[in-house]
Coordinates of C-alpha atoms in Angstrom, one line a residue:
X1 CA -20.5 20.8 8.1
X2 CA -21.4 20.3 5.1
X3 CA -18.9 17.7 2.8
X4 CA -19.1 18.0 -1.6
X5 CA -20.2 14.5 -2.6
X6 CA -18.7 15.2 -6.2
X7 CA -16.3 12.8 -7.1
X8 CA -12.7 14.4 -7.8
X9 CA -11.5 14.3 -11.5
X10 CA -7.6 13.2 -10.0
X11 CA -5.9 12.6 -7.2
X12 CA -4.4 15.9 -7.3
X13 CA -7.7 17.0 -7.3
X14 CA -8.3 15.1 -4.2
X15 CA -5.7 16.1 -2.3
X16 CA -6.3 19.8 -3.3
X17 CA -9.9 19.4 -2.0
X18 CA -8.3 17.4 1.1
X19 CA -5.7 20.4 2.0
X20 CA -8.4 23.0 1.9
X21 CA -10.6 21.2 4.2
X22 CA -7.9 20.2 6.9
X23 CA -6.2 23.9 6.9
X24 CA -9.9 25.1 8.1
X25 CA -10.1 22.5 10.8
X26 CA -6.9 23.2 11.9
X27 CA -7.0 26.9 12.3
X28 CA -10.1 26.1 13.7
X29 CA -8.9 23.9 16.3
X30 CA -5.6 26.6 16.9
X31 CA -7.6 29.7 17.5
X32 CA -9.9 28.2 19.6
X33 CA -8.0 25.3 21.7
X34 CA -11.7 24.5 24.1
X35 CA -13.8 23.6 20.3
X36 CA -15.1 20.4 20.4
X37 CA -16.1 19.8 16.7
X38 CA -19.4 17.6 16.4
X39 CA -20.3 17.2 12.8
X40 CA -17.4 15.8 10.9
X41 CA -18.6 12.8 10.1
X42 CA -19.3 13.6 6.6
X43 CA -15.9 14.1 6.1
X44 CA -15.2 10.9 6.4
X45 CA -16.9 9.5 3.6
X46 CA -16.2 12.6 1.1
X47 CA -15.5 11.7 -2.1
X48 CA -12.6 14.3 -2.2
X49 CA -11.3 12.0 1.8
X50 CA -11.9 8.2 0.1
X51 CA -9.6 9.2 -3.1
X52 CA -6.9 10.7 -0.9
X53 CA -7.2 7.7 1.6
X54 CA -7.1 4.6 -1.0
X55 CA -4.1 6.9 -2.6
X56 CA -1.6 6.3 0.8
X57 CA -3.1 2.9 1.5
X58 CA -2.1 1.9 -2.1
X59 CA 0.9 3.6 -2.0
X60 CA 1.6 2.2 1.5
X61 CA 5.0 -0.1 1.7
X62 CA 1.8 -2.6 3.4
X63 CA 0.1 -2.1 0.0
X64 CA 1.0 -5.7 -0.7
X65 CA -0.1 -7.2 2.4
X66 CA -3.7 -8.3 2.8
X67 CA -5.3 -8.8 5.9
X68 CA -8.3 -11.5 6.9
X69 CA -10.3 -10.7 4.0
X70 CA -7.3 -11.4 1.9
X71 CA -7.4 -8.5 -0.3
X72 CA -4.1 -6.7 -1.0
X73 CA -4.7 -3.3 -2.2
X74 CA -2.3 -3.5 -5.0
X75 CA -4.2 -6.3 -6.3
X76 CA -7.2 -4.2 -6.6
X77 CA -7.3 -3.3 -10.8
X78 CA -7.6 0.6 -11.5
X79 CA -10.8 0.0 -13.4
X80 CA -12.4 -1.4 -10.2
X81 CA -11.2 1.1 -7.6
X82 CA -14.0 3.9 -8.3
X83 CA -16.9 1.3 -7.9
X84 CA -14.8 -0.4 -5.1
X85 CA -14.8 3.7 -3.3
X86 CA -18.5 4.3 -3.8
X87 CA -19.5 1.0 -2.3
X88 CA -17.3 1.9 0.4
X89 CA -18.7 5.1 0.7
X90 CA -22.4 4.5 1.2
X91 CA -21.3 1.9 3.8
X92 CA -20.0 4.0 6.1
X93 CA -22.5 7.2 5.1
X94 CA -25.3 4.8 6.1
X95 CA -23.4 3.9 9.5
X96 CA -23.5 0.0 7.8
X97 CA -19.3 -0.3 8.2
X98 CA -18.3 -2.4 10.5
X99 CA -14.5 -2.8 11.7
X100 CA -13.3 -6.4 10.7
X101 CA -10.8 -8.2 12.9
X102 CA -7.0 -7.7 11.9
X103 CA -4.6 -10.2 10.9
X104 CA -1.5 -10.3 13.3
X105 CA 1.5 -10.9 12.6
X106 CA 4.9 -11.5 14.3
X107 CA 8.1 -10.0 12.8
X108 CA 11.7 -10.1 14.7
X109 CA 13.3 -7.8 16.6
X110 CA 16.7 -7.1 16.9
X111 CA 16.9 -8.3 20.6
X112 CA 15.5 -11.4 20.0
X113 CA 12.1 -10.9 20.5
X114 CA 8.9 -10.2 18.3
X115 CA 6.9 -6.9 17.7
X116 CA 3.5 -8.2 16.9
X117 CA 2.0 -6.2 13.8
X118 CA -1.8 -5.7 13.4
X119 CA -3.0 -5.9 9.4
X120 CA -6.4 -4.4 9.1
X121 CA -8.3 -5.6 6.0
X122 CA -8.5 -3.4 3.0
X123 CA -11.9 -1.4 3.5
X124 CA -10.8 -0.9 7.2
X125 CA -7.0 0.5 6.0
X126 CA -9.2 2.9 3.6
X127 CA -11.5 4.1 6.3
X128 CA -8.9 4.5 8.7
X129 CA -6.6 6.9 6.4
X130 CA -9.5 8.9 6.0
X131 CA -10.5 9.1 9.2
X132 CA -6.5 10.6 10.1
X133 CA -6.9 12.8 7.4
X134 CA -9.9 14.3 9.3
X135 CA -8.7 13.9 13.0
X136 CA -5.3 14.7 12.5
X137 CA -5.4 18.5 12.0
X138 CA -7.6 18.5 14.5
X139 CA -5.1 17.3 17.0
X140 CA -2.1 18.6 15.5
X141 CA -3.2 22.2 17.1
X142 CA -2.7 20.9 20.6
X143 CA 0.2 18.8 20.3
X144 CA 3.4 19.9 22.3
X145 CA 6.8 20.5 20.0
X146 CA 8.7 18.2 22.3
X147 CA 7.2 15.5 20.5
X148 CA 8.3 14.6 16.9
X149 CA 7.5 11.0 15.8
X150 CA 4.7 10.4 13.7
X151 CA 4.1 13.9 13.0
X152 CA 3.7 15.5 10.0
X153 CA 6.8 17.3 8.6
X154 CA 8.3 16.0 11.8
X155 CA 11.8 13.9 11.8
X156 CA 13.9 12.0 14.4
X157 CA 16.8 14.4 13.2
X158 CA 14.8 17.0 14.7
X159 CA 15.0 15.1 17.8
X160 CA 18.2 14.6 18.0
X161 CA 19.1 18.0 17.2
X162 CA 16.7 19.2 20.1
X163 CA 18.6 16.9 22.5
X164 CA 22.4 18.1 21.6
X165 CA 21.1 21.7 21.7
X166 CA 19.9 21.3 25.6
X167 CA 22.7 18.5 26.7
X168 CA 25.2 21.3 25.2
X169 CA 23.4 23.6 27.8
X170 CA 23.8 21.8 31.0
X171 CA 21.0 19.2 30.4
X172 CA 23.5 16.3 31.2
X173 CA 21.4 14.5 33.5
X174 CA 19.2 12.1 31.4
X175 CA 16.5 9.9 32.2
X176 CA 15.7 7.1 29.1
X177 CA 12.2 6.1 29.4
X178 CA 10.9 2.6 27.9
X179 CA 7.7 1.9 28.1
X180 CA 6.0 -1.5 28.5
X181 CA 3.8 -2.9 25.5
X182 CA 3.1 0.4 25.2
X183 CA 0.8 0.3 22.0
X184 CA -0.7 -3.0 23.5
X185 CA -1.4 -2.1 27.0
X186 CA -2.8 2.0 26.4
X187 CA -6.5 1.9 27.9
X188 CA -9.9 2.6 25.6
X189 CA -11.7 4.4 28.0
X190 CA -9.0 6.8 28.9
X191 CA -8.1 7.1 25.4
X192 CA -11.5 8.2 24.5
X193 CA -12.1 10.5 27.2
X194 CA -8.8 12.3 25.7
X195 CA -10.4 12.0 22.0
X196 CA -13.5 13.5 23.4
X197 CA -12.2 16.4 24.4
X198 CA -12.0 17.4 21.1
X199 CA -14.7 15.4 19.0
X200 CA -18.1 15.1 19.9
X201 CA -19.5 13.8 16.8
X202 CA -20.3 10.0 18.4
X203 CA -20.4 8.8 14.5
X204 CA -16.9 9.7 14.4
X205 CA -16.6 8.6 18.2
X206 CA -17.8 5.1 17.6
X207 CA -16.0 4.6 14.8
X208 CA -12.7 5.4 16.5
X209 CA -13.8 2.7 19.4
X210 CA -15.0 0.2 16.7
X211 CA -11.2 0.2 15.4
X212 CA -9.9 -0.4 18.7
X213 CA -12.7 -3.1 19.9
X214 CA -12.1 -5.1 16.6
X215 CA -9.8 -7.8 17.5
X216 CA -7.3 -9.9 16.1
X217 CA -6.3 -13.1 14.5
X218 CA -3.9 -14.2 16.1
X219 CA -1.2 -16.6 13.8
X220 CA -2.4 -20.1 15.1
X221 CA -5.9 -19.2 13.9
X222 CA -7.4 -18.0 17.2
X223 CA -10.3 -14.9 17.3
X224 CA -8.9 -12.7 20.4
X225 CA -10.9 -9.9 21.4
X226 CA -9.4 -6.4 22.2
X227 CA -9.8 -4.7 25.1
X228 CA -6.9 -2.6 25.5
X229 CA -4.2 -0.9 23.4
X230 CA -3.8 -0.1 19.5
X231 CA -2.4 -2.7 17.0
X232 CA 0.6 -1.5 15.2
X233 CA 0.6 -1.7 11.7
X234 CA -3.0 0.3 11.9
X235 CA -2.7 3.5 9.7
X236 CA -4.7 5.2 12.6
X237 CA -2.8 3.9 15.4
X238 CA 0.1 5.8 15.7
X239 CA -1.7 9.2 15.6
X240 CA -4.3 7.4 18.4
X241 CA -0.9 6.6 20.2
X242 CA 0.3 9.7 20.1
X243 CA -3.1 11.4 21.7
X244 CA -2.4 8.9 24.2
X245 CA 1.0 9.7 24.9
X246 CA 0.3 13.4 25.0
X247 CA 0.0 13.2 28.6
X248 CA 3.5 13.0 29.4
X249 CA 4.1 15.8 26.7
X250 CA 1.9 18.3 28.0
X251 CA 3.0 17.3 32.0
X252 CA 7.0 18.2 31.1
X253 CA 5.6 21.2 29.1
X254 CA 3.5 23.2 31.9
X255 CA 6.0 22.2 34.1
X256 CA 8.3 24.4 32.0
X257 CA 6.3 27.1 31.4
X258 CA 5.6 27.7 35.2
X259 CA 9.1 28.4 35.3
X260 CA 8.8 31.8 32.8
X261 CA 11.1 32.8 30.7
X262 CA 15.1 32.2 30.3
X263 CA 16.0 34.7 33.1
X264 CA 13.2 32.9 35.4
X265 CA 14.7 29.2 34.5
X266 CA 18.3 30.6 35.4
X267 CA 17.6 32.0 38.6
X268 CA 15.4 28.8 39.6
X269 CA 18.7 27.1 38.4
X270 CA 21.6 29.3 40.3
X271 CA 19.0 28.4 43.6
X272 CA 19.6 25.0 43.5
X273 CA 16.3 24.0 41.5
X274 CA 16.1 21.4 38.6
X275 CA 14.9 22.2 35.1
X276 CA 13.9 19.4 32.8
X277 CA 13.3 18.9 29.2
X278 CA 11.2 16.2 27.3
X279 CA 12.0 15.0 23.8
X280 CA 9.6 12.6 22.5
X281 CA 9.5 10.1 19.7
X282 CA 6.0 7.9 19.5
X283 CA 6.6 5.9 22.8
X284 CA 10.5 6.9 22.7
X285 CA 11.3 9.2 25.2
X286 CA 14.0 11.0 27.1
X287 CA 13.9 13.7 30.1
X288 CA 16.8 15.6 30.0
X289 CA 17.3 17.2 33.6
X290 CA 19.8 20.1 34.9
X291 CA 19.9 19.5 38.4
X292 CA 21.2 16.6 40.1
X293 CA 21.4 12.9 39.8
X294 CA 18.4 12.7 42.5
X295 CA 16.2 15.4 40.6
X296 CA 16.7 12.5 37.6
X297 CA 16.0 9.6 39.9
X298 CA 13.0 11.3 40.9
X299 CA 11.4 11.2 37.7
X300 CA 10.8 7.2 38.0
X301 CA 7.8 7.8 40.2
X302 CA 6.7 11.2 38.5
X303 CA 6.8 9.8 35.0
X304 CA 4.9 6.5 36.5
X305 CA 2.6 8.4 38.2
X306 CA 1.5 10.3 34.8
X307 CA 1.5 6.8 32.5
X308 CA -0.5 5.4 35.1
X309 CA -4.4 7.0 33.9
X310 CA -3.7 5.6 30.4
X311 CA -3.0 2.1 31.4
X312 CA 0.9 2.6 30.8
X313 CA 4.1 1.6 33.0
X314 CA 7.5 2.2 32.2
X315 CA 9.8 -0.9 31.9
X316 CA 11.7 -1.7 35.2
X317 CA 14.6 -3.3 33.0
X318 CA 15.2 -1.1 30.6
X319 CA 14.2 2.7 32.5
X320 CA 17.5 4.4 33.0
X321 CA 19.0 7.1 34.2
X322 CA 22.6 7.8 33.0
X323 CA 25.2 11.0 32.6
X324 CA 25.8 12.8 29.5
X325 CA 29.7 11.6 29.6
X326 CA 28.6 8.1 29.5
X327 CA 26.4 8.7 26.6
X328 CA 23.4 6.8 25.5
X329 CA 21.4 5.8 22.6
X330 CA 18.4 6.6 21.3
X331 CA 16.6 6.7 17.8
X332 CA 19.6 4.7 16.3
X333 CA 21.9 7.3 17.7
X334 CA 24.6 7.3 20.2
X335 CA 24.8 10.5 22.0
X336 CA 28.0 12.0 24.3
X337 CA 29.8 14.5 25.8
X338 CA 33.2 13.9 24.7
X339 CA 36.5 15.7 24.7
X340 CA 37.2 17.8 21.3
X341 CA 41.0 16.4 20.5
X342 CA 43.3 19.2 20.0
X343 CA 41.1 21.9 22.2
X344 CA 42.8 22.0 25.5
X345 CA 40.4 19.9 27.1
X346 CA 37.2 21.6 25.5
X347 CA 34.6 19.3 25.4
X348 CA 31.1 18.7 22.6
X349 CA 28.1 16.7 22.5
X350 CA 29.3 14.1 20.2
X351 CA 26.0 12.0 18.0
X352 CA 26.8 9.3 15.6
X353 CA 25.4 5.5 14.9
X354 CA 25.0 3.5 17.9
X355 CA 26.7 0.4 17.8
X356 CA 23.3 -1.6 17.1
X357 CA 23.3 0.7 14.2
X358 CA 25.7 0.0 13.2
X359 CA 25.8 -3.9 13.8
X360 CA 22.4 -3.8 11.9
X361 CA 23.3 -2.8 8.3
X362 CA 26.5 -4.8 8.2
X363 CA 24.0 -7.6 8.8
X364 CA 22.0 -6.4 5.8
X365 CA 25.2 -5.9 3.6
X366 CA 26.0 -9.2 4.5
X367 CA 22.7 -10.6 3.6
X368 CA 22.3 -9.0 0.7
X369 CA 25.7 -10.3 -0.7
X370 CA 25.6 -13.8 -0.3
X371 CA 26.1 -16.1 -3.1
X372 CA 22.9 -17.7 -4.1
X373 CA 21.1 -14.3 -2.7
X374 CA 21.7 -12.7 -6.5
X375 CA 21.0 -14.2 -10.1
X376 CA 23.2 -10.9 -11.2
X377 CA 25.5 -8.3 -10.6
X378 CA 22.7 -5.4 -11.2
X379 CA 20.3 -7.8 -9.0
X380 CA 22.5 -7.6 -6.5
X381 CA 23.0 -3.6 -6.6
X382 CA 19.2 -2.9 -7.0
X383 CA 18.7 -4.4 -3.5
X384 CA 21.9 -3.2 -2.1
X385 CA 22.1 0.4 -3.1
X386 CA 18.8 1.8 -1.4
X387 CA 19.6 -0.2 2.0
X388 CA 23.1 1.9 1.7
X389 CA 21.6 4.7 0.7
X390 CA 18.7 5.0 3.3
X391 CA 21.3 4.1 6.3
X392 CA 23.6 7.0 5.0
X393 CA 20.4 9.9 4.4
X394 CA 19.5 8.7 8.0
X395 CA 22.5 9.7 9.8
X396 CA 24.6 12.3 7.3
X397 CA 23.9 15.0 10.0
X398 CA 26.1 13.0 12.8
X399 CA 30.0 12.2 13.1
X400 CA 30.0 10.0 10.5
X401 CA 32.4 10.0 7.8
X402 CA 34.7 7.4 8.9
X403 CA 31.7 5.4 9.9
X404 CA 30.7 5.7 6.0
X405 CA 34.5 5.3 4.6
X406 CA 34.5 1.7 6.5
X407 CA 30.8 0.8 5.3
X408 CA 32.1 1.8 1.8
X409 CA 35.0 -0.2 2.3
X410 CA 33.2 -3.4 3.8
X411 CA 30.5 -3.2 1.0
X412 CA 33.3 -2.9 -1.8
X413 CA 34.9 -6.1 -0.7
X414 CA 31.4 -8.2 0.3
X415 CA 30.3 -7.4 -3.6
X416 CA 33.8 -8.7 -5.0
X417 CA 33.7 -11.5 -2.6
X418 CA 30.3 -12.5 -4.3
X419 CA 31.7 -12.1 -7.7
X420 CA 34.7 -14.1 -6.9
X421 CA 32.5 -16.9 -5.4
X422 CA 30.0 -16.5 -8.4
X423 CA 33.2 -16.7 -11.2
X424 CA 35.1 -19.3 -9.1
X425 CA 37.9 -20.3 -11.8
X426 CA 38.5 -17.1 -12.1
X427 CA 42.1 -15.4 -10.7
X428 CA 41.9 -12.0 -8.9
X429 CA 43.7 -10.1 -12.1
X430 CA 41.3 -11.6 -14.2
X431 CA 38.2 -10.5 -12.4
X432 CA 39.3 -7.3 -12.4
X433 CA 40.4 -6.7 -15.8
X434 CA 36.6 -8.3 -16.7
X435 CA 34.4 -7.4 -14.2
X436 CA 35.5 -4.6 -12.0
X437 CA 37.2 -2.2 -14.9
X438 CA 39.3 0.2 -12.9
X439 CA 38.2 -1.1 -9.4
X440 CA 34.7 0.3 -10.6
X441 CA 31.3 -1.4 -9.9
X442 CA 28.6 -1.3 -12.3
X443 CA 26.2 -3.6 -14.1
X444 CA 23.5 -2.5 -16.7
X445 CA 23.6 1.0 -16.2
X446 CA 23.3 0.7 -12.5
X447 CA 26.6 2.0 -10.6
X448 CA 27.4 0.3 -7.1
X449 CA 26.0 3.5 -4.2
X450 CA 29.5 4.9 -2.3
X451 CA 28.8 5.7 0.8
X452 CA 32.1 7.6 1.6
X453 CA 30.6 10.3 -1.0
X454 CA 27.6 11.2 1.1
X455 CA 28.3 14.8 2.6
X456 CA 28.2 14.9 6.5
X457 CA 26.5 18.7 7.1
X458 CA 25.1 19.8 10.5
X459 CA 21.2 19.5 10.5
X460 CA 19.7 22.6 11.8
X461 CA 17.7 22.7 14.9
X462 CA 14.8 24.4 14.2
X463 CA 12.8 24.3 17.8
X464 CA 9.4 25.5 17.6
X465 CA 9.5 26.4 14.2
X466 CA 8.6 23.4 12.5
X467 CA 6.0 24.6 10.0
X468 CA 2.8 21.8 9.4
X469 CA 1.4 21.3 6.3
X470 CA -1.4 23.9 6.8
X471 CA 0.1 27.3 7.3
X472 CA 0.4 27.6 4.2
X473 CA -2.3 26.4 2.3
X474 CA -5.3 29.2 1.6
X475 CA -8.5 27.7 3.3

């Protein structure tokens, strides 16, 4: 395969050049699902591939971040980028690149504990983004619809949508799957041998298992070799993950098919059998089961049984399995069976913000409107607005807008609590009259973002017609 080694006028250029490129690997890789592509190495070290790649890892929220060579890529000045690229370039074309160790750092969850994130230097972030940009087409063409995360042109709406269109279909038996460490604990070898089956080009192949062999520096200033599992934070990790975690896809999905069609499914169903569905996002997964609470039970040794080759074990503690009517939550969402009031006892699959959720952006509300957080009003609405904003585009499609009437109402009085403690000798009437003209919120142009204006619409589940990027560029 042979790559252009003309350097692109743009990035639109670029990413024009990029397009073409992965729409012929991916039909490729569709119409014939046994080709095993040995010579895309060059790809990888295109001129059209580096432009593309610096273009995400600059534009990456990470872009500020630097790892152990303590380059940021936003520090890197335009001028110097093209010679920066061409150095890169003949590295790797010369097989000279070497992975560097990344930089790990902790960062909080919201149970108390730590996800530890893996910062790869600059030149590695660069190669890596190319290298998806040449793999992930590739792999795209095998992956199983259940799965959603990670994916381009891929959302957790759509799982959520998949999971009330089954659970209002009978699907109320459902098993929530947690898996342990998953991106720490996946193993190289078995990894590989799954990468393998569709790359043969060992440049390509040794570069994948240079990223994962690199190791880390760990935040007390120890070198720690890798032997297992992916870092997060690595901008080829989560597709690498989700090769990985393509096993339990494709186990659920021929386990469906062997069923046939609808009419097939419902007569194993009427004969007492079980029918299961996966939905998948990244190492987030449910099974939702018709059948009984055993055929769900069951699923603890089956699921185990398939993690097991690829180093994986789900979570003793946190593995359920749990009825429809009690609801559960997953993605951010709480999903249940509920009673429709006024219907005669009719009941609907109910989703709307779980109470962690929910929990969560009060906290950020809170945090953002604290006194000394703020020099000024429009400070304080520059950092506040997005957070409200995002949280409300997340979940618009759910039973929401009293959810988004109270967050209104709660962020309202948090901002005039911080103007009232910021303008203590001022009286109530006062403040208003001067700073909150008609019990309106602005500063400097910039108006405060009200939530209870959002419009709640019904996303649309769109199954196995998610289109990817490809279908309809021209090759």
């Amino acid at each position: 395969m042979n790559a252009d080694v003309s350097w692109p006028a743009d990035t639109s250029e670029a990413w024009a050049r990029v397009l073409r490129m992965q729409t012929k690997l991916h039909q490729w890789a569709t119409t014939d699902p046994g080709r095993r592509f040995d010579d895309v190495f060059n790809l990888v070290y295109d001129p059209g591939f580096l432009v593309a790649a610096w273009n995400r890892v600059a534009g990456n929220k990470g872009g500020r971040t630097a790892g152990v060579d303590g380059i940021a890529p936003r520090s890197v000045p335009p001028e110097k980028v093209h010679g920066m690229l061409a150095e890169l370039r003949e590295s790797v074309k010369r097989g000279e690149f070497v992975p560097e160790r990344v930089r790990q750092k902790s960062i909080p969850k919201a149970n108390g504990k730590v996800r530890k994130l893996g910062i790869p230097t600059m030149t590695d972030r660069i190669v890596q983004a190319s290298l998806k940009l040449v793999l992930e087409p590739i792999f795209e063409a095998d992956f199983q619809p259940s799965s959603y995360g990670f994916r381009p042109r891929r959302r957790a709406q759509d799982a959520i949508a998949e999971i009330h269109f089954y659970a209002s279909r009978g699907y109320v038996q459902v098993f929530e799957a947690d898996i342990t460490a998953c991106f720490d604990e996946i193993d190289h070898d078995a990894l590989m041998q799954r990468v393998r089956a569709r790359i043969v080009d060992k440049r390509v192949l040794r570069l994948v298992r240079g990223f994962l062999r690199a190791g880390v520096l760990s935040e007390d200033g120890v070198n720690r070799d890798t032997y297992t599992g992916t870092p997060q934070g690595g901008i080829l990790s989560p597709l690498l993950a989700n090769i990985a975690l393509s096993v339990v896809d494709e186990h659920f999905q021929r386990k469906w098919d062997a069923l046939g069609p609808q009419w097939s499914r419902t007569k194993h169903q009427r004969a007492g059998g079980a029918t299961m569905k996966l939905v998948r996002y990244a190492d987030d997964f449910v099974v939702l089961v018709r059948g009984t609470r055993e055929d769900a039970d069951a699923l603890w040794d089956e699921v185990a049984a398939v993690l097991a080759p690829m180093g994986l074990r789900l979570s003793a503690e946190k593995t359920t399995v749990t009825h429809i009517d009690t609801g559960f939550d997953f993605l951010g969402w709480h999903i249940q069976r509920r009673r429709i009031r006024g219907h005669g006892g009719k009941t609907a699959i109910y989703t709307y913000p779980s109470r962690k959720s929910l929990a969560s952006i009060r906290d950020k509300v809170r945090t953002l409107t604290r006194r000394a957080s703020h020099r000024t009003l429009a400070d304080l609405l520059r950092r506040l607005n997005p957070t409200l904003r995002g949280w409300c585009a997340y979940f618009q499609h759910g039973v929401v807008k009293h959810l988004f009437s109270y967050l209104d109402r709660f962020a309202f009085w948090r901002i005039v609590g911080w103007l009232k403690k910021r303008h203590p000798k001022l009286n109530m009437r006062t403040l208003v009259r001067r700073l909150l003209p008609r019990w309106q919120i602005r500063a400097e142009g910039i108006e405060f973002f009200r939530a209870w204006q959002v419009p709640v619409t019904r996303y649309r589940y769109r199954g196995t017609r998610i289109p990817n990027p490809w279908a309809s560029v021209t090759a």
